[in-house]
Amino acid sequence: MGRSTISVKLLLILTVGGVCLTGCGQATSTSTAKAADSTTNNSTTTAPTTTAIPAPATEPPPPTTPPTATAPKPTAAAATEPPPPTTPPPAAPEPPKAPQAGPEYFFDSYGSRYAAFKSPSGGITCDIHNDAADCIVVENSWNDIPPDEGCDATWGLSVAVSDGEGIFTCRGDATAQGPVLPYGYEIEFGPFLCHSKETGVTCDNQETGHGFKVNRASFDLY
């Protein structure tokens, strides 16, 4: 062979070798780059490690103690005790009622009922009807007797009470002779009430409060 042929072959060999080196280098670089990219991707896509934080231990609630009942403190008003009840004084006893006249003091005359009595001394005689009570004091020493008003009978011996104040009356007859009404006794007929006392006889109209009091020495008309 000649030198030129050898030179050509060497040139071809060098050219082919350069091409191979270039291609292998590129392939190696490409593979290396891919591997690097794969590693990078693997590093990038790897999920972060999550560390579980343990839940705090739950302690049981402390035991519930029922509240202590506290008695309410007394207020000033509650602390003040009410005063003891005041016992009213006993009522004064009513005076004893005078003994009452019995049925023997009541009479019927001509269909009209009345009561009659006389004082223990016999100096005063009285009778009581439904409309008036009157007494006669035959033996009296009365003074200041009002003048008669044309009385044709005896004047100045008899007094009576009806609805108004006691008055002198003109009487031509004596009162009915009833039994003796003892001192301290009383007799009631209709609205009238008469008392026999040592100081005289008193007769009152209980509805009007008018009446009279007589004895041998004096009279009182009201």
Short mmCIF file of C-alpha atoms in Angstrom, two decimals:
data_model
loop_
_atom_site.label_atom_id
_atom_site.label_comp_id
_atom_site.label_asym_id
_atom_site.label_seq_id
_atom_site.Cartn_x
_atom_site.Cartn_y
_atom_site.Cartn_z
CA MET A 1 0.00 0.00 0.00
CA GLY A 2 1.12 3.50 -0.35
CA ARG A 3 1.32 6.26 2.23
CA SER A 4 -1.67 8.01 0.86
CA THR A 5 -3.85 5.04 1.41
CA ILE A 6 -2.67 4.69 4.95
CA SER A 7 -3.32 8.37 5.54
CA VAL A 8 -6.82 8.11 4.22
CA LYS A 9 -7.60 5.18 6.49
CA LEU A 10 -6.22 6.97 9.50
CA LEU A 11 -8.31 9.97 8.67
CA LEU A 12 -11.39 7.81 8.41
CA ILE A 13 -10.60 6.10 11.65
CA LEU A 14 -10.12 9.41 13.39
CA THR A 15 -13.27 10.79 11.87
CA VAL A 16 -15.31 7.77 12.92
CA GLY A 17 -13.75 7.83 16.32
CA GLY A 18 -14.56 11.49 16.72
CA VAL A 19 -18.11 10.90 15.71
CA CYS A 20 -18.41 8.07 18.17
CA LEU A 21 -16.90 10.10 20.91
CA THR A 22 -19.18 12.97 20.16
CA GLY A 23 -22.28 10.76 20.07
CA CYS A 24 -21.35 8.84 23.17
CA GLY A 25 -20.59 12.07 24.99
CA GLN A 26 -23.95 13.47 24.05
CA ALA A 27 -25.66 10.22 25.02
CA THR A 28 -23.82 10.15 28.27
CA SER A 29 -24.67 13.79 28.94
CA THR A 30 -28.27 13.17 28.03
CA SER A 31 -28.46 10.12 30.28
CA THR A 32 -26.74 11.99 33.07
CA ALA A 33 -29.14 14.91 32.65
CA LYS A 34 -32.13 12.58 32.64
CA ALA A 35 -30.86 10.84 35.71
CA ALA A 36 -30.36 14.18 37.39
CA ASP A 37 -33.84 15.27 36.35
CA SER A 38 -35.26 11.99 37.64
CA THR A 39 -33.48 12.46 40.96
CA THR A 40 -34.68 16.02 41.14
CA ASN A 41 -38.22 14.96 40.34
CA ASN A 42 -38.07 12.20 42.90
CA SER A 43 -36.82 14.65 45.47
CA THR A 44 -39.52 17.12 44.50
CA THR A 45 -42.45 14.70 44.47
CA THR A 46 -41.56 12.92 47.66
CA ALA A 47 -44.34 13.61 50.16
CA PRO A 48 -43.19 15.42 53.27
CA THR A 49 -42.95 13.29 56.34
CA THR A 50 -45.77 14.12 58.76
CA THR A 51 -45.02 13.63 62.41
CA ALA A 52 -48.19 12.81 64.31
CA ILE A 53 -48.54 14.96 67.41
CA PRO A 54 -49.98 12.83 70.16
CA ALA A 55 -53.28 14.14 71.51
CA PRO A 56 -52.98 15.53 74.99
CA ALA A 57 -54.09 13.11 77.63
CA THR A 58 -57.64 13.97 78.77
CA GLU A 59 -57.83 14.14 82.52
CA PRO A 60 -61.16 13.21 84.15
CA PRO A 61 -63.06 16.25 85.48
CA PRO A 62 -62.71 16.83 89.19
CA PRO A 63 -65.59 15.42 91.27
CA THR A 64 -68.49 17.81 91.64
CA THR A 65 -69.12 18.78 95.26
CA PRO A 66 -72.71 19.83 95.94
CA PRO A 67 -72.93 23.40 97.22
CA THR A 68 -73.26 23.73 100.94
CA ALA A 69 -76.65 25.10 101.93
CA THR A 70 -76.19 28.33 103.77
CA ALA A 71 -78.98 29.54 105.97
CA PRO A 72 -80.01 33.08 105.02
CA LYS A 73 -78.88 35.69 107.42
CA PRO A 74 -81.80 37.28 109.23
CA THR A 75 -82.50 40.79 108.17
CA ALA A 76 -83.02 43.55 110.61
CA ALA A 77 -86.78 43.28 110.20
CA ALA A 78 -86.74 39.52 110.74
CA ALA A 79 -84.48 39.86 113.74
CA THR A 80 -86.93 42.22 115.42
CA GLU A 81 -89.44 40.16 117.33
CA PRO A 82 -93.00 41.49 117.30
CA PRO A 83 -94.16 42.90 120.59
CA PRO A 84 -96.27 40.56 122.64
CA PRO A 85 -99.98 40.95 122.01
CA THR A 86 -101.60 43.49 124.19
CA THR A 87 -104.39 42.02 126.21
CA PRO A 88 -107.23 44.51 126.39
CA PRO A 89 -108.40 45.24 129.88
CA PRO A 90 -111.46 43.28 130.85
CA ALA A 91 -114.69 45.08 130.17
CA ALA A 92 -116.37 46.54 133.17
CA PRO A 93 -119.13 44.25 134.30
CA GLU A 94 -122.58 45.50 133.54
CA PRO A 95 -124.51 46.58 136.59
CA PRO A 96 -126.90 43.93 137.72
CA LYS A 97 -130.31 44.36 136.24
CA ALA A 98 -133.02 45.32 138.65
CA PRO A 99 -135.55 42.66 139.52
CA GLN A 100 -138.54 42.72 137.23
CA ALA A 101 -142.14 43.01 138.24
CA GLY A 102 -144.16 39.82 137.94
CA PRO A 103 -147.39 39.16 136.08
CA GLU A 104 -149.46 40.36 139.04
CA TYR A 105 -148.67 43.95 137.99
CA PHE A 106 -150.38 43.61 134.58
CA PHE A 107 -154.11 43.97 134.02
CA ASP A 108 -156.77 43.96 131.33
CA SER A 109 -159.61 46.47 131.40
CA TYR A 110 -162.22 46.73 128.67
CA GLY A 111 -159.96 45.02 126.18
CA SER A 112 -156.99 47.25 126.98
CA ARG A 113 -153.91 45.97 128.78
CA TYR A 114 -151.90 48.13 131.20
CA ALA A 115 -149.57 47.90 134.20
CA ALA A 116 -150.08 49.47 137.65
CA PHE A 117 -148.14 49.73 140.92
CA LYS A 118 -147.64 51.89 144.00
CA SER A 119 -144.61 52.83 146.07
CA PRO A 120 -143.88 51.02 149.36
CA SER A 121 -144.78 54.22 151.25
CA GLY A 122 -148.15 54.31 149.50
CA GLY A 123 -147.66 57.98 148.64
CA ILE A 124 -147.17 57.43 144.88
CA THR A 125 -149.45 55.46 142.57
CA CYS A 126 -148.69 54.90 138.88
CA ASP A 127 -150.13 53.23 135.82
CA ILE A 128 -148.53 52.54 132.44
CA HIS A 129 -150.34 52.28 129.12
CA ASN A 130 -149.03 51.79 125.60
CA ASP A 131 -149.02 55.54 124.91
CA ALA A 132 -148.12 57.09 128.28
CA ALA A 133 -146.98 56.52 131.84
CA ASP A 134 -148.28 58.72 134.67
CA CYS A 135 -148.05 58.94 138.44
CA ILE A 136 -150.05 60.78 141.11
CA VAL A 137 -148.49 62.11 144.30
CA VAL A 138 -151.48 63.13 146.41
CA GLU A 139 -149.62 64.41 149.45
CA ASN A 140 -146.80 66.52 148.03
CA SER A 141 -145.08 69.77 148.87
CA TRP A 142 -144.18 70.78 145.35
CA ASN A 143 -143.35 74.34 144.50
CA ASP A 144 -143.26 76.16 141.19
CA ILE A 145 -146.14 74.18 139.76
CA PRO A 146 -147.06 75.66 136.36
CA PRO A 147 -150.50 77.27 136.21
CA ASP A 148 -153.31 75.07 135.10
CA GLU A 149 -154.70 75.44 131.62
CA GLY A 150 -158.40 75.41 132.44
CA CYS A 151 -158.29 72.07 134.23
CA ASP A 152 -161.69 71.24 135.75
CA ALA A 153 -160.23 68.36 137.78
CA THR A 154 -157.32 68.14 140.16
CA TRP A 155 -154.22 70.00 138.99
CA GLY A 156 -150.71 69.78 140.28
CA LEU A 157 -150.82 66.22 141.54
CA SER A 158 -150.19 64.16 138.41
CA VAL A 159 -147.29 64.00 135.95
CA ALA A 160 -146.98 61.95 132.79
CA VAL A 161 -144.66 61.18 129.92
CA SER A 162 -145.58 60.20 126.38
CA ASP A 163 -143.28 61.00 123.43
CA GLY A 164 -142.09 64.42 124.57
CA GLU A 165 -140.94 65.85 127.87
CA GLY A 166 -142.73 65.01 131.08
CA ILE A 167 -145.72 67.25 131.80
CA PHE A 168 -148.34 67.94 134.45
CA THR A 169 -151.72 66.46 133.68
CA CYS A 170 -155.26 67.15 134.68
CA ARG A 171 -156.58 64.08 136.41
CA GLY A 172 -160.09 63.64 137.73
CA ASP A 173 -159.62 60.11 138.94
CA ALA A 174 -156.96 58.26 140.79
CA THR A 175 -154.67 55.86 139.05
CA ALA A 176 -155.35 52.18 139.19
CA GLN A 177 -154.35 50.64 142.49
CA GLY A 178 -151.67 48.10 141.64
CA PRO A 179 -149.61 46.08 144.10
CA VAL A 180 -146.58 47.53 145.87
CA LEU A 181 -143.43 47.60 143.74
CA PRO A 182 -140.55 47.10 146.20
CA TYR A 183 -137.61 49.47 146.19
CA GLY A 184 -135.01 48.38 143.66
CA TYR A 185 -137.54 46.78 141.33
CA GLU A 186 -138.58 47.98 137.89
CA ILE A 187 -141.52 47.41 135.62
CA GLU A 188 -141.59 47.66 131.82
CA PHE A 189 -144.57 48.03 129.57
CA GLY A 190 -144.47 49.14 125.94
CA PRO A 191 -141.65 51.67 125.49
CA PHE A 192 -141.84 52.78 129.13
CA LEU A 193 -139.71 51.67 132.05
CA CYS A 194 -140.42 52.71 135.65
CA HIS A 195 -138.17 52.25 138.71
CA SER A 196 -139.21 52.17 142.35
CA LYS A 197 -136.50 53.69 144.57
CA GLU A 198 -136.28 55.10 148.07
CA THR A 199 -135.71 58.50 146.46
CA GLY A 200 -138.93 58.29 144.46
CA VAL A 201 -140.32 56.87 141.24
CA THR A 202 -138.74 57.39 137.83
CA CYS A 203 -140.45 56.65 134.51
CA ASP A 204 -138.75 56.98 131.11
CA ASN A 205 -139.70 56.56 127.47
CA GLN A 206 -136.83 54.33 126.31
CA GLU A 207 -137.29 55.38 122.70
CA THR A 208 -137.13 59.16 123.22
CA GLY A 209 -135.22 59.49 126.50
CA HIS A 210 -137.89 61.75 128.00
CA GLY A 211 -139.46 61.12 131.37
CA PHE A 212 -139.97 62.32 134.93
CA LYS A 213 -138.88 61.72 138.49
CA VAL A 214 -141.20 62.40 141.44
CA ASN A 215 -141.32 62.08 145.20
CA ARG A 216 -143.33 63.92 147.87
CA ALA A 217 -140.87 66.80 148.08
CA SER A 218 -139.98 67.47 144.43
CA PHE A 219 -140.50 66.69 140.77
CA ASP A 220 -138.26 66.69 137.71
CA LEU A 221 -139.64 66.75 134.18
CA TYR A 222 -137.26 66.12 131.27
#
